[in-house]
CSV table of C-alpha atoms in Angstrom, one decimal:
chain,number,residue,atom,x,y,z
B,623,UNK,CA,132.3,81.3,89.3
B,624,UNK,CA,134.9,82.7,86.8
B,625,UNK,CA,137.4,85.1,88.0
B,626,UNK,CA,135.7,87.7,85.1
B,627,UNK,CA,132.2,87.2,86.7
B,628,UNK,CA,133.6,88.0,90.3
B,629,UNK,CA,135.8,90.9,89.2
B,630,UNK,CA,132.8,92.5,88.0
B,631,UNK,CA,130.7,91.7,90.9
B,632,UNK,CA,133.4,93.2,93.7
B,633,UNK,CA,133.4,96.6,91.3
B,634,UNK,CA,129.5,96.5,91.1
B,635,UNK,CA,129.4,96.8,94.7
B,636,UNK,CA,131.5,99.3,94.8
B,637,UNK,CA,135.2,97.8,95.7
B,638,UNK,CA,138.5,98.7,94.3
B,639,UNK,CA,140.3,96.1,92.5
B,640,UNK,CA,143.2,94.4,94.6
B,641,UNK,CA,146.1,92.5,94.2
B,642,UNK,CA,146.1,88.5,93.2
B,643,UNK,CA,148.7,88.3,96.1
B,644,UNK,CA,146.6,90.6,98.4
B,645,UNK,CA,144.7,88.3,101.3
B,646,UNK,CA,142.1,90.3,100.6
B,647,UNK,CA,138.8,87.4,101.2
B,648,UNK,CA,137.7,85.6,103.3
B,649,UNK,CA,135.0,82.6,103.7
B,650,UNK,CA,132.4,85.5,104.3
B,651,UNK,CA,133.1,86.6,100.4
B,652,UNK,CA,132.8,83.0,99.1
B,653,UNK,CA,129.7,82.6,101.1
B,654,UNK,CA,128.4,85.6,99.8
B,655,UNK,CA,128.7,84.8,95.8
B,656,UNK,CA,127.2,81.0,96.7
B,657,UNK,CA,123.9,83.2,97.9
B,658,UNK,CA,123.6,85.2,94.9
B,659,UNK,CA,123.8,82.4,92.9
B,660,UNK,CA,121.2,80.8,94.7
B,661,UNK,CA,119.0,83.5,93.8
B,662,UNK,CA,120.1,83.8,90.5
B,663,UNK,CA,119.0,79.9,90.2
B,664,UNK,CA,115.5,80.3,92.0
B,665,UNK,CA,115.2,82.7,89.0
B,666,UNK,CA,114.5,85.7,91.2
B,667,UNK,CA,117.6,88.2,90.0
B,668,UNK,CA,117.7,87.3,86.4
B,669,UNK,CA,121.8,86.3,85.0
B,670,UNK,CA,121.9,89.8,83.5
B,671,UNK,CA,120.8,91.6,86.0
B,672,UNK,CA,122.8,90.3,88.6
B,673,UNK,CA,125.4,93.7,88.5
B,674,UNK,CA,122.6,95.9,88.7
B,675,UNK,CA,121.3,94.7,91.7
B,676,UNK,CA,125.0,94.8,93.1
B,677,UNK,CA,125.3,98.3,91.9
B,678,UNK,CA,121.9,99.2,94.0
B,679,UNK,CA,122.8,97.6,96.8
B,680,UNK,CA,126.8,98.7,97.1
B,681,UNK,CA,125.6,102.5,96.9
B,682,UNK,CA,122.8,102.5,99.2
B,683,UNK,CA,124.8,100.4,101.9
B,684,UNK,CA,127.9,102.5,101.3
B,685,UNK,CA,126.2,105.7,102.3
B,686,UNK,CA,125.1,103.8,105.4
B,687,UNK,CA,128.8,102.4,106.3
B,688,UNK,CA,130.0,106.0,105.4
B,689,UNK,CA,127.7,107.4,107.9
B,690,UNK,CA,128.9,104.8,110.5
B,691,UNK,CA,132.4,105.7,109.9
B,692,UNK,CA,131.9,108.9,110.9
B,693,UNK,CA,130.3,108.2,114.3
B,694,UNK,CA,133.2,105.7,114.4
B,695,UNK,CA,136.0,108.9,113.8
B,696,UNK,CA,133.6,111.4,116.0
B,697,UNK,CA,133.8,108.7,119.1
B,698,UNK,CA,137.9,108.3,117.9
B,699,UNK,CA,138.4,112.1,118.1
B,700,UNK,CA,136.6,112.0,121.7
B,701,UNK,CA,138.3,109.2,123.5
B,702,UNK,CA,141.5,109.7,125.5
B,703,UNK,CA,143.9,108.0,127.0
B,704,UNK,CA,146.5,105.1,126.8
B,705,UNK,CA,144.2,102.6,125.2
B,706,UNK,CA,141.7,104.4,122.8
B,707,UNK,CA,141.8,102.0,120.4
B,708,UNK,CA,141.6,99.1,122.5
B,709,UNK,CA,138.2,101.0,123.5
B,710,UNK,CA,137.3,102.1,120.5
B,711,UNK,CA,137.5,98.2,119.1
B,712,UNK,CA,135.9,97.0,122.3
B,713,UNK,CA,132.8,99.6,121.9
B,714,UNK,CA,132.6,98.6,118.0
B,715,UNK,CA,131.9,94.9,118.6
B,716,UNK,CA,129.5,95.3,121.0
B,717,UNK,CA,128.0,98.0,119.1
B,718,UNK,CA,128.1,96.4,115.1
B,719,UNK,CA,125.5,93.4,116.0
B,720,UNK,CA,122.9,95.9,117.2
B,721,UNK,CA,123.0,98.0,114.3
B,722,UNK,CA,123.3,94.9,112.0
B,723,UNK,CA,119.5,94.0,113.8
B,724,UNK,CA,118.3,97.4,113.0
B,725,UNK,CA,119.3,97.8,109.9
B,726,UNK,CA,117.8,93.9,109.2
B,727,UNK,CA,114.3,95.5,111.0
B,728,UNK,CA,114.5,98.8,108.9
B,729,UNK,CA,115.1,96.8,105.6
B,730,UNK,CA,111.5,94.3,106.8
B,731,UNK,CA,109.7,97.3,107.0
B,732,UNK,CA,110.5,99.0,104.4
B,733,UNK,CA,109.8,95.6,102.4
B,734,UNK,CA,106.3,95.3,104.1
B,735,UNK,CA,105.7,98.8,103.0
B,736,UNK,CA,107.0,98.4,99.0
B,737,UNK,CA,104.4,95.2,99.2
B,738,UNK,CA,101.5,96.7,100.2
B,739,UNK,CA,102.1,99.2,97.2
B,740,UNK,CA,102.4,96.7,95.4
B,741,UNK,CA,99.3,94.9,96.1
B,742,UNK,CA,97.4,98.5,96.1
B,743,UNK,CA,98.5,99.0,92.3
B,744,UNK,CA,98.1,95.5,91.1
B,745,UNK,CA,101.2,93.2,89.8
B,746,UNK,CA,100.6,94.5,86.4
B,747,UNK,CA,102.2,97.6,87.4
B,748,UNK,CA,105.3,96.5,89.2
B,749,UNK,CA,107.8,98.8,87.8
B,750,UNK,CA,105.8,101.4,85.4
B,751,UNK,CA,103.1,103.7,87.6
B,752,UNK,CA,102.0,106.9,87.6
B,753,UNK,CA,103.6,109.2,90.1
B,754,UNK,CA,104.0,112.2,91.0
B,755,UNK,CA,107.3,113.6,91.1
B,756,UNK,CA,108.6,116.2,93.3
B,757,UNK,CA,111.9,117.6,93.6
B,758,UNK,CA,113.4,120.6,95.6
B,759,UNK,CA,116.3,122.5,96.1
B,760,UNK,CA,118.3,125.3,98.3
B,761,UNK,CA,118.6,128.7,96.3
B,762,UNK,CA,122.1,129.9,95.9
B,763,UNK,CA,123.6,126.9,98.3
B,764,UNK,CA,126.7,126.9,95.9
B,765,UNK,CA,127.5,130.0,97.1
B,766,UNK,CA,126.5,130.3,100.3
B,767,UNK,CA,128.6,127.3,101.0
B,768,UNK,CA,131.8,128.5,100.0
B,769,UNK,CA,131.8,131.0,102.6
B,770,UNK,CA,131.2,128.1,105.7
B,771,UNK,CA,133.1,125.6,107.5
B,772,UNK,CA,132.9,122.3,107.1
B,773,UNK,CA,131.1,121.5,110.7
B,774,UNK,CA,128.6,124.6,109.9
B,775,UNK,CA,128.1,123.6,106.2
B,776,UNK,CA,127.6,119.6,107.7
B,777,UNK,CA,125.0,120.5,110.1
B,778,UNK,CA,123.0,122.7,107.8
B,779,UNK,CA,122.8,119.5,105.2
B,780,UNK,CA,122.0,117.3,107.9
B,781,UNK,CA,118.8,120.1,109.1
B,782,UNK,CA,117.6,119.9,105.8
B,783,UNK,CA,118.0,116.3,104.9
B,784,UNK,CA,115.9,115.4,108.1
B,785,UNK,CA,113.5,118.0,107.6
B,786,UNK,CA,112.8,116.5,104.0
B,787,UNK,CA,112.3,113.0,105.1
B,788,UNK,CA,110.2,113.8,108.0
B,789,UNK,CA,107.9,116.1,106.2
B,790,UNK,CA,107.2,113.6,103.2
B,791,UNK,CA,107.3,110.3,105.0
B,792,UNK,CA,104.2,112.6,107.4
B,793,UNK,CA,102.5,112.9,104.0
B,794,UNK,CA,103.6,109.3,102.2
B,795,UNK,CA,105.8,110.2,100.1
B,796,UNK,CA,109.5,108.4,99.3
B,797,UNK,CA,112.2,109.9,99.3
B,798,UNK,CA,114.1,108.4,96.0
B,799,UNK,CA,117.8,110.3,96.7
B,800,UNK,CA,119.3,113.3,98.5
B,801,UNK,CA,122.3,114.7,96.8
B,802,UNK,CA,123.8,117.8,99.0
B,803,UNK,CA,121.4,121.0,98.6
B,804,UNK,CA,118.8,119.0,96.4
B,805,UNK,CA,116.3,115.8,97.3
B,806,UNK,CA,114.1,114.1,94.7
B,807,UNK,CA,110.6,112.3,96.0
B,808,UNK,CA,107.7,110.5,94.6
B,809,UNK,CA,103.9,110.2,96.0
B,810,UNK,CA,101.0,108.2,94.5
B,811,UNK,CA,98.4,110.7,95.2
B,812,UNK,CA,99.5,114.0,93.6
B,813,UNK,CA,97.8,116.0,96.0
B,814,UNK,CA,100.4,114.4,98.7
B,815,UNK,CA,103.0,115.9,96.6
B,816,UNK,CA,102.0,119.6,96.3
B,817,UNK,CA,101.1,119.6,100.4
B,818,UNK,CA,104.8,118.4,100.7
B,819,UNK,CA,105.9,120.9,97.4
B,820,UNK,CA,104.2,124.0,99.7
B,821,UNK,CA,105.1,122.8,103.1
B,822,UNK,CA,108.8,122.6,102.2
B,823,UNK,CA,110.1,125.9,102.0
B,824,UNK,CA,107.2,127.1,105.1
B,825,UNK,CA,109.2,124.6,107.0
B,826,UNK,CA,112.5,124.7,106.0
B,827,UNK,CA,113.0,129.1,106.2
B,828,UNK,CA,115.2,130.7,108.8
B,829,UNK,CA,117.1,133.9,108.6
B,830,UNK,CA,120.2,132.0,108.1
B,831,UNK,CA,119.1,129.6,106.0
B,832,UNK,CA,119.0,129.6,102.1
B,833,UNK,CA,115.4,129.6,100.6
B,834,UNK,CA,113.9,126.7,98.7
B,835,UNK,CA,112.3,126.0,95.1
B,836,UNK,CA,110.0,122.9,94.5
B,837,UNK,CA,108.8,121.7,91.3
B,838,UNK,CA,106.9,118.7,90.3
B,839,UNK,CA,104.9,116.8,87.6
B,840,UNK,CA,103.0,114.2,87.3
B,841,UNK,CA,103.1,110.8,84.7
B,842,UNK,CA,104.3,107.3,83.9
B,843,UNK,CA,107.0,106.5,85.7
B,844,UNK,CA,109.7,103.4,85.5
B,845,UNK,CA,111.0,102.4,89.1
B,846,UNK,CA,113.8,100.7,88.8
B,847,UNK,CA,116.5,99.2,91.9
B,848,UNK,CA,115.0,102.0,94.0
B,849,UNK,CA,115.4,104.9,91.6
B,850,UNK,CA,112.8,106.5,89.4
B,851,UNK,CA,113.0,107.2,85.2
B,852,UNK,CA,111.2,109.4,83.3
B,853,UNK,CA,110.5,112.5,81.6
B,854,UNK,CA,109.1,113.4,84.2
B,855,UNK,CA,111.6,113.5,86.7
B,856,UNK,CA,113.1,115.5,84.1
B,857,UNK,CA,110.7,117.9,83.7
B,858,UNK,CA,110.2,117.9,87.6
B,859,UNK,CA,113.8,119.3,87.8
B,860,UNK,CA,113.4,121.5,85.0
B,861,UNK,CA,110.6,123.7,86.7
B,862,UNK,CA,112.5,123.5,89.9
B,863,UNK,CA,115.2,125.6,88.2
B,864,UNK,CA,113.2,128.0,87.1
B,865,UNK,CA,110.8,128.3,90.5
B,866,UNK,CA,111.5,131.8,92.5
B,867,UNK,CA,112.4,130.9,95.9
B,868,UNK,CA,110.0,129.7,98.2
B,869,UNK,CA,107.9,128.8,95.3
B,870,UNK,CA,106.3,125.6,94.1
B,871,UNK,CA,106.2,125.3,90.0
B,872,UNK,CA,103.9,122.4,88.2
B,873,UNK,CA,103.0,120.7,85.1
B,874,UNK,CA,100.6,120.6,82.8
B,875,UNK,CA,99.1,116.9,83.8
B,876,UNK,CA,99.9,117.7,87.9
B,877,UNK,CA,97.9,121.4,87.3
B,878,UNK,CA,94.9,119.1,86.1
B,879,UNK,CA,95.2,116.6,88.9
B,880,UNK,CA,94.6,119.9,91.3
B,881,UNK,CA,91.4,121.0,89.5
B,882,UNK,CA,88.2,120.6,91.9
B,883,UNK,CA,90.7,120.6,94.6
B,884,UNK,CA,89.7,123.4,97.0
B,885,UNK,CA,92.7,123.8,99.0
B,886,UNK,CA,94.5,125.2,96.3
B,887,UNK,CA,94.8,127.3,93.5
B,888,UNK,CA,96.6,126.9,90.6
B,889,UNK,CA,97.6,129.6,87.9
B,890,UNK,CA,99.4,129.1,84.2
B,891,UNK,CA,102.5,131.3,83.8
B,892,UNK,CA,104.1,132.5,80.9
B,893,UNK,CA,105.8,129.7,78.4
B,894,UNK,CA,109.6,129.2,78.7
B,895,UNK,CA,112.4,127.8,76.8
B,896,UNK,CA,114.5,125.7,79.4
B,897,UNK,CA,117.0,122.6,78.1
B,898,UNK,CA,115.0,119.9,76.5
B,899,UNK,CA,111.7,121.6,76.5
B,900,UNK,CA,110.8,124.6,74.0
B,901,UNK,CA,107.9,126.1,75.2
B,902,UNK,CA,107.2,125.1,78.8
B,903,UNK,CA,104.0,125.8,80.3
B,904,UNK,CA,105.1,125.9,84.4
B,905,UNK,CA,102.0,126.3,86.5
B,906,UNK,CA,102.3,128.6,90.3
B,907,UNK,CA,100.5,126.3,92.5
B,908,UNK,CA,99.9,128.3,96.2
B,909,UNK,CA,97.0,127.7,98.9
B,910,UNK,CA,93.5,129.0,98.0
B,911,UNK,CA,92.6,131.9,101.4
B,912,UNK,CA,89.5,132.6,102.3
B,913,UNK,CA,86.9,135.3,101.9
B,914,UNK,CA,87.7,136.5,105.4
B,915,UNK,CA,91.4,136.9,104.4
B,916,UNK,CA,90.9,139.1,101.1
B,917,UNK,CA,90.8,142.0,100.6
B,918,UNK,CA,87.3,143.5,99.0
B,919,UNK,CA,87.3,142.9,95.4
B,920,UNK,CA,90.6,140.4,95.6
B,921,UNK,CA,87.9,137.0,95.5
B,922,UNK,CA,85.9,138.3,92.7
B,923,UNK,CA,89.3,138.6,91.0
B,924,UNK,CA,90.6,135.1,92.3
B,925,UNK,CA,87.4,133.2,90.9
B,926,UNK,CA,88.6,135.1,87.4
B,927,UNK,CA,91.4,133.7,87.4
B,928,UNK,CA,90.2,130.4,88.1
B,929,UNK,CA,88.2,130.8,85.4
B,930,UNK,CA,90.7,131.4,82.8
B,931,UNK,CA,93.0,128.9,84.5
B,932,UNK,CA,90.5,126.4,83.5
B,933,UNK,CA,89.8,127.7,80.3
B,934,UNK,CA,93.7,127.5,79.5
B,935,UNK,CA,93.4,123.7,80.3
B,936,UNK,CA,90.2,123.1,78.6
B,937,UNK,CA,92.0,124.8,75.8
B,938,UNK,CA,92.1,122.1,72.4
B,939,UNK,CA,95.9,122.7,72.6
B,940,UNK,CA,96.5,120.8,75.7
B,941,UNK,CA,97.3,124.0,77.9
B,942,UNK,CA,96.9,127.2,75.7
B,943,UNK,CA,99.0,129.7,75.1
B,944,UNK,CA,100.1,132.8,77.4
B,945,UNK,CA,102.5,134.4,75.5
């Protein structure tokens, strides 16, 4: 390969340039470029997209290493005596090839998984589906954390990271990307993503926790090295910033997907300007009670308002107006 071709590679994945006269490689990073060329040959990763797939895979195994690097300086800061690092290096090779075989198993089952999608949707739609698109975040967490310590601010990430993937892997959902006080996730059956959009913030609140938004929307979507693009997402985050806390805002096409659904109920708010959309019709999606929990006279007014709800969508305009 070309020095050009590796250079751009080694960045792709996420390394810093280093020095011609650095001993930098070894036969492991020879071996490595011979394998991507073989796949690059078989005609699986196409010649130009050969630093995209670098890209995707130097991020999401950085995170991991960055993770293990931590445990690495929490068992450092631990250990005492003459010969920490003797242990430490001692513990780390016995330790690396067991979480090389986990991370090989949890990469096959995650594969298996992706498959069966794929074989549910049909190859025709291997990277452009409809999803639905779900993204929520903590209320004020900019804030909030200033005022805590690094440990406190840590573990309260870490509480609501876990919560997140537990609560939408339980309802098949994916989580596409965490960033800090915000996680982004995608279900093929809409109704999986408002459970999880109303579940969320039920979950998630404490007295010393900060609330959470959700919003989502529903529509084509392109899936692409394990992230998602569309308007959608876009609009997704859009009615997430403008959700009350502990509130779960929709679209138009993800309003209609709830219709006939009896566990919810779904209600058009008034239009709004937000960045990229003029007049934004966000939708309060919340669980339909029953009878025995209404007050007199609230479930004559409920059906009402299901009645005008689906008026506003039957509307000729695509959604009415309620201004």
């Amino acid at each position: 390969m070309p020095p050009e071709r590796t250079q751009r590679l080694w960045r792709a994945l996420g390394f810093a340039d280093v020095a011609d006269d650095d001993p930098a490689f070894t036969d492991a990073d020879v071996t490595a470029l011979a394998r991507l060329s073989a796949l690059i040959d078989s005609g699986f990763v196409g010649a130009g997209a050969e630093a995209s797939v670098a890209r995707a895979m130097g991020q999401s195994l950085a995170r991991l290493a960055d993770w293990q690097t931590d445990m690495l300086a929490g068992q450092l800061a631990a250990a005492e005596g003459e010969d920490v690092g003797a242990d430490v290096v001692a513990a780390t090779e016995d330790l690396l090839p067991l979480m090389a075989e986990l991370q090989d198993y949890v990469w096959r089952r995650h594969l298996t998984a992706n498959a069966g999608r794929l074989f549910a949707t049909g190859p025709g739609a291997v990277d452009r589906r409809e999803l639905a698109v779900g993204f929520a975040d903590l209320v004020g967490y900019t804030s909030r954390s200033r005022g805590m310590g690094g440990r406190e601010l840590g573990a309260m990430v870490e509480d609501f990271e876990g919560l997140a993937a537990d609560l939408i892997a339980r309802h098949r959902g994916r989580v596409v990307k965490t960033v800090g006080d915000a996680v982004l996730y995608t279900c093929t059956d809409p109704v999986d993503a408002v459970e999880i959009a109303l579940r969320l913030p039920d979950e998630w609140a404490a007295p010393d926790r900060p609330p959470l938004r959700v919003g989502a929307a529903f529509g084509p979507v392109l899936t692409r090295l394990g992230d998602v693009y569309s308007p959608v997402v876009n609009l997704a985050s859009r009615l997430t910033s403008i959700a009350r806390p502990a509130t779960v805002l929709v679209d138009e096409q993800l309003a209609r997907q709830l219709r006939g659904v009896p566990a919810y109920r779904v209600r058009p708010l008034r239009r709004v300007s937000v960045r990229g959309y003029d007049h934004l019709q966000p939708w309060l999606v919340r669980r339909r009670g029953t009878e025995d929990d209404e007050a007199p006279g609230v479930t004559a007014l409920e059906q009402l308002l299901d009645e005008i709800a689906d008026d506003v969508l039957d509307s000729p305009d695509g959604g009415g107006r309620l201004d």
